[in-house]
Amino acid sequence: MLLCIICSPLAAQQYPVKVQVQTLQPVPAQISNLYNGSQARMIITLLNTDLQEATMNVRLRLNIKGTTVALRNRDYGSYPLVRLDAGIPVQLSLNDLAPYFNLDNMEISGIPPSQLQQTGKLPDGFYTFCVDVLDANSGRLVSNDKLSCSPPAWISTSEPPLLNLPRKGEAVAFREPLNIVFNWTPRHMGSPNAAFLTEYEFTLVELWDTTILPEAAFGTMPPLYQTYTSATTLLYGPAEPPLLPGKRYGWRIRAIAKQGVDEFDIFTNHGYSEIYYFNLQDDCQPPQQVAATVANGEATVTWLPQPKMFEYLVEYREQDNDKATWFNVKSSDPQAVIRDAVPGHKYEYRVGGSCSLGSKTLGELHSFEMPAKDAVDSGSCGLLSDIKLANDTALKTLQPDDQIMAGDFPVRFMTLKNNGGSYSGTGYITIPFLGYNRVKVKFDNIQVNTNRQLMKGMLVTTFDSTKLQGTSVDSVVQAIGSLASVINDLIHLTLDADYVKVKEMAEAIKKAAEEELPEELKTRMNQAADNLVNAKDEYDAAKKELADAKTPEEKAAAEQKVKDAEKKFDDAKEEVKAVNKEKEKLVNDVAGIIVKAIKELKEDAKGWDKSADLSTQQAAMRQAVYDKQGLEETTDASIGFAIGDIQQVTLSDAEISDEMKQFDEVVEQFHLTSANVKAYRLVSAIQKFYDTPAAIAQFLSQDKALKGTSMLKALMTDKMQGKTDKELIKVVKQSILDQLIIILNSDQLTK
């Protein structure tokens, strides 16, 4: 008896009621979805295992435990009694559980009760649903609270779809029969909510009032057309209500999660997307039979005339690069010439135009490729060509981003000021024989004819020895893509910008760092770019917390998080600029070394200048080809002496005569002398162009012929590793010599 008395407190406590809590995945965020509808999302099973107490009256206590939120039934609430007969399981679901999910019967922590009352949704996170069973008479716990919980469930609220086509504010061409493709992208497919069957409600409204914002006008009009679909694309065709050309229409999508006949509110904004709108143009179809012909470093695009269009437009950009900038060429004729396409690159283009002022219609995408090895004829470089323009009618509608021709060179405007028939501003000119580099120009009071040719005035290249030219040229950022230009965009970037914009900026910084910076600086720059994105994430989360804050303490905490995110963002921007300053200092340090190296290379190359011997070698070639063969020279003297390609033929020693050997020596000496002269002239041109450190800092990174970006990156790396100036000069000279050999052997030099 004594042993029994001692051991009895050690016996495990027995609970007469067993509880099983089951949630059907996915668990919706809307609390009411757990006890409403035709299919149960939560099932509680109770079993009275105490055979000595045949009948037991109990009530439940629900506990919802989340990552940051907790809900618990009050002890003194209005709950129905549940009768449990021994050995007979009782299953509760739907309306049986409604009183326990009534928020008036809940103690709520971790979230303002008013917020939960308003939205009825649990915040995103992991949740467990636990049920305690209490004796109705004594209030005694009769179930094991450690064995009465559901498995953890992830609850999340998904974003509504993103609208794609037609684009916001786009002008859509009217066609007969009408076929307009509407397309959107779901944003819930990566969450458990994808398990629900999602249906999309498509609503189209005609916007009569064009004087107010389309988003505001959308709610004032009844739907013109409304339908439901499970696809993410809808074709609006002749079977739907007709649309009128010249009218504006708005549309939006509502995502609805369903399971059988039940609907679940799992989306923010009740599943409603942003409102998009488009203008249905008058019958203004894009030009047909579009084709591009590539020849002589230019792409000529042609199409059939479209009588309703008063101006044509060709838009083009690099292919397979969604971030590439669209450039355009305008024309009043059914053809246009693209002159600044870079050899070896693929381009996509589309042809359209305007049938009325302020609107444009564009056709389908086409593509062309510029051959990589087209010989670039430098023409009479250094001489002014005698250009006679037959058209002297001035064009009066120039705009920024327009392109004109100044002689043989395409000029793209960036800023433009109309002086009443003449124009002033800035732009850049593309020079094919300088590796298709773009050089900034300015102009004052120029005139352009209706063929978009410069007919009066002058374009002047700009040069500022105190700074890089690319840093202030906003419109050439995509064309040049230098780190300096990316940072210029970063200066204007704020935390309130779209997440996509911040992400794109970070990727642009990383891309430029990969191309331009040595490893140590690249690592720091990449970290700063990542911090920009992280700060944006933290800022958006903090702003949401601030908007949801109800108490002064919550508001103060959220405001501090906003300030911390802003500081992190500003610090990241400052780090990017600091790294760029270090890079600029390194560039300035190595720029002087490069100038010295080029000067030394020119001194070394003085022995190559055999210009005087070249005429002697030409005379020897003439004598070997004509005089010794008994031939007469019929070439017009005014054209000059020209030697065609002379191909060597392999013969045995016995077959080679003394005359052949002498002729071979003459040819070899001529080619050697000619190559030396070309090499010396190239080195002289390089030395004349890169005569100051400022010129190196400004232009070398854009020099494709000398692979300037790679050269600068290698030199900066060597400089940071402690190599001496003498060693760096040797590296520069060898790098330039390697590129000269490639240029001389590439058949890209004219006589």
mmCIF file with all atom_site columns, N, CA, C and O in Angstrom, residues 121 237 245 287 476 500 522 545 547 572 622 654 691 708:
data_model
loop_
_atom_site.group_PDB
_atom_site.id
_atom_site.type_symbol
_atom_site.label_atom_id
_atom_site.label_alt_id
_atom_site.label_comp_id
_atom_site.label_asym_id
_atom_site.label_entity_id
_atom_site.label_seq_id
_atom_site.pdbx_PDB_ins_code
_atom_site.Cartn_x
_atom_site.Cartn_y
_atom_site.Cartn_z
_atom_site.occupancy
_atom_site.B_iso_or_equiv
_atom_site.pdbx_formal_charge
_atom_site.auth_seq_id
_atom_site.auth_comp_id
_atom_site.auth_asym_id
_atom_site.auth_atom_id
_atom_site.pdbx_PDB_model_num
ATOM 1  N N  . LYS A 1 121 ? -8.730  37.980 -43.203  1.00 0.00 ? 121 LYS A N  1
ATOM 2  C CA . LYS A 1 121 ? -7.676  37.120 -43.739  1.00 0.00 ? 121 LYS A CA 1
ATOM 3  C C  . LYS A 1 121 ? -6.520  37.021 -42.756  1.00 0.00 ? 121 LYS A C  1
ATOM 4  O O  . LYS A 1 121 ? -6.135  38.018 -42.129  1.00 0.00 ? 121 LYS A O  1
ATOM 5  N N  . GLY A 1 237 ? -13.124 38.535 -80.939  1.00 0.00 ? 237 GLY A N  1
ATOM 6  C CA . GLY A 1 237 ? -13.327 38.447 -82.373  1.00 0.00 ? 237 GLY A CA 1
ATOM 7  C C  . GLY A 1 237 ? -14.692 38.923 -82.820  1.00 0.00 ? 237 GLY A C  1
ATOM 8  O O  . GLY A 1 237 ? -15.422 39.607 -82.086  1.00 0.00 ? 237 GLY A O  1
ATOM 9  N N  . PRO A 1 245 ? -14.053 52.052 -84.084  1.00 0.00 ? 245 PRO A N  1
ATOM 10 C CA . PRO A 1 245 ? -12.767 52.739 -84.248  1.00 0.00 ? 245 PRO A CA 1
ATOM 11 C C  . PRO A 1 245 ? -12.861 54.173 -83.746  1.00 0.00 ? 245 PRO A C  1
ATOM 12 O O  . PRO A 1 245 ? -13.909 54.818 -83.826  1.00 0.00 ? 245 PRO A O  1
ATOM 13 N N  . PRO A 1 287 ? 1.723   48.668 -92.633  1.00 0.00 ? 287 PRO A N  1
ATOM 14 C CA . PRO A 1 287 ? 2.137   48.326 -93.995  1.00 0.00 ? 287 PRO A CA 1
ATOM 15 C C  . PRO A 1 287 ? 2.354   46.822 -94.149  1.00 0.00 ? 287 PRO A C  1
ATOM 16 O O  . PRO A 1 287 ? 2.730   46.130 -93.208  1.00 0.00 ? 287 PRO A O  1
ATOM 17 N N  . VAL A 1 476 ? 22.026  57.772 -74.564  1.00 0.00 ? 476 VAL A N  1
ATOM 18 C CA . VAL A 1 476 ? 22.947  56.817 -75.182  1.00 0.00 ? 476 VAL A CA 1
ATOM 19 C C  . VAL A 1 476 ? 23.309  55.712 -74.193  1.00 0.00 ? 476 VAL A C  1
ATOM 20 O O  . VAL A 1 476 ? 24.158  54.892 -74.457  1.00 0.00 ? 476 VAL A O  1
ATOM 21 N N  . VAL A 1 500 ? 10.841  46.168 -60.317  1.00 0.00 ? 500 VAL A N  1
ATOM 22 C CA . VAL A 1 500 ? 11.469  45.716 -61.572  1.00 0.00 ? 500 VAL A CA 1
ATOM 23 C C  . VAL A 1 500 ? 12.540  46.704 -62.016  1.00 0.00 ? 500 VAL A C  1
ATOM 24 O O  . VAL A 1 500 ? 13.614  46.314 -62.482  1.00 0.00 ? 500 VAL A O  1
ATOM 25 N N  . LYS A 1 522 ? 35.016  44.635 -58.744  1.00 0.00 ? 522 LYS A N  1
ATOM 26 C CA . LYS A 1 522 ? 33.796  43.995 -59.221  1.00 0.00 ? 522 LYS A CA 1
ATOM 27 C C  . LYS A 1 522 ? 33.032  43.363 -58.059  1.00 0.00 ? 522 LYS A C  1
ATOM 28 O O  . LYS A 1 522 ? 31.800  43.451 -57.991  1.00 0.00 ? 522 LYS A O  1
ATOM 29 N N  . GLU A 1 545 ? 3.936   47.613 -43.600  1.00 0.00 ? 545 GLU A N  1
ATOM 30 C CA . GLU A 1 545 ? 3.740   47.590 -42.148  1.00 0.00 ? 545 GLU A CA 1
ATOM 31 C C  . GLU A 1 545 ? 3.239   48.939 -41.648  1.00 0.00 ? 545 GLU A C  1
ATOM 32 O O  . GLU A 1 545 ? 2.370   49.019 -40.786  1.00 0.00 ? 545 GLU A O  1
ATOM 33 N N  . ALA A 1 547 ? 1.545   51.179 -43.309  1.00 0.00 ? 547 ALA A N  1
ATOM 34 C CA . ALA A 1 547 ? 0.156   51.391 -43.718  1.00 0.00 ? 547 ALA A CA 1
ATOM 35 C C  . ALA A 1 547 ? -0.810  50.589 -42.847  1.00 0.00 ? 547 ALA A C  1
ATOM 36 O O  . ALA A 1 547 ? -1.945  51.017 -42.604  1.00 0.00 ? 547 ALA A O  1
ATOM 37 N N  . ALA A 1 572 ? 24.128  52.017 -50.424  1.00 0.00 ? 572 ALA A N  1
ATOM 38 C CA . ALA A 1 572 ? 24.467  51.196 -51.589  1.00 0.00 ? 572 ALA A CA 1
ATOM 39 C C  . ALA A 1 572 ? 24.775  52.080 -52.798  1.00 0.00 ? 572 ALA A C  1
ATOM 40 O O  . ALA A 1 572 ? 25.724  51.816 -53.547  1.00 0.00 ? 572 ALA A O  1
ATOM 41 N N  . ARG A 1 622 ? 56.170  47.201 -111.215 1.00 0.00 ? 622 ARG A N  1
ATOM 42 C CA . ARG A 1 622 ? 55.739  47.556 -112.573 1.00 0.00 ? 622 ARG A CA 1
ATOM 43 C C  . ARG A 1 622 ? 56.696  46.968 -113.610 1.00 0.00 ? 622 ARG A C  1
ATOM 44 O O  . ARG A 1 622 ? 56.277  46.429 -114.643 1.00 0.00 ? 622 ARG A O  1
ATOM 45 N N  . ALA A 1 654 ? 63.363  22.430 -108.736 1.00 0.00 ? 654 ALA A N  1
ATOM 46 C CA . ALA A 1 654 ? 63.824  22.280 -110.123 1.00 0.00 ? 654 ALA A CA 1
ATOM 47 C C  . ALA A 1 654 ? 62.988  23.115 -111.080 1.00 0.00 ? 654 ALA A C  1
ATOM 48 O O  . ALA A 1 654 ? 63.461  23.540 -112.143 1.00 0.00 ? 654 ALA A O  1
ATOM 49 N N  . ASP A 1 691 ? 46.404  61.318 -77.738  1.00 0.00 ? 691 ASP A N  1
ATOM 50 C CA . ASP A 1 691 ? 47.601  62.109 -77.433  1.00 0.00 ? 691 ASP A CA 1
ATOM 51 C C  . ASP A 1 691 ? 47.611  62.635 -76.008  1.00 0.00 ? 691 ASP A C  1
ATOM 52 O O  . ASP A 1 691 ? 48.617  63.188 -75.557  1.00 0.00 ? 691 ASP A O  1
ATOM 53 N N  . GLY A 1 708 ? 39.513  48.259 -76.256  1.00 0.00 ? 708 GLY A N  1
ATOM 54 C CA . GLY A 1 708 ? 39.888  49.192 -75.197  1.00 0.00 ? 708 GLY A CA 1
ATOM 55 C C  . GLY A 1 708 ? 39.397  48.798 -73.819  1.00 0.00 ? 708 GLY A C  1
ATOM 56 O O  . GLY A 1 708 ? 40.111  48.957 -72.827  1.00 0.00 ? 708 GLY A O  1
#
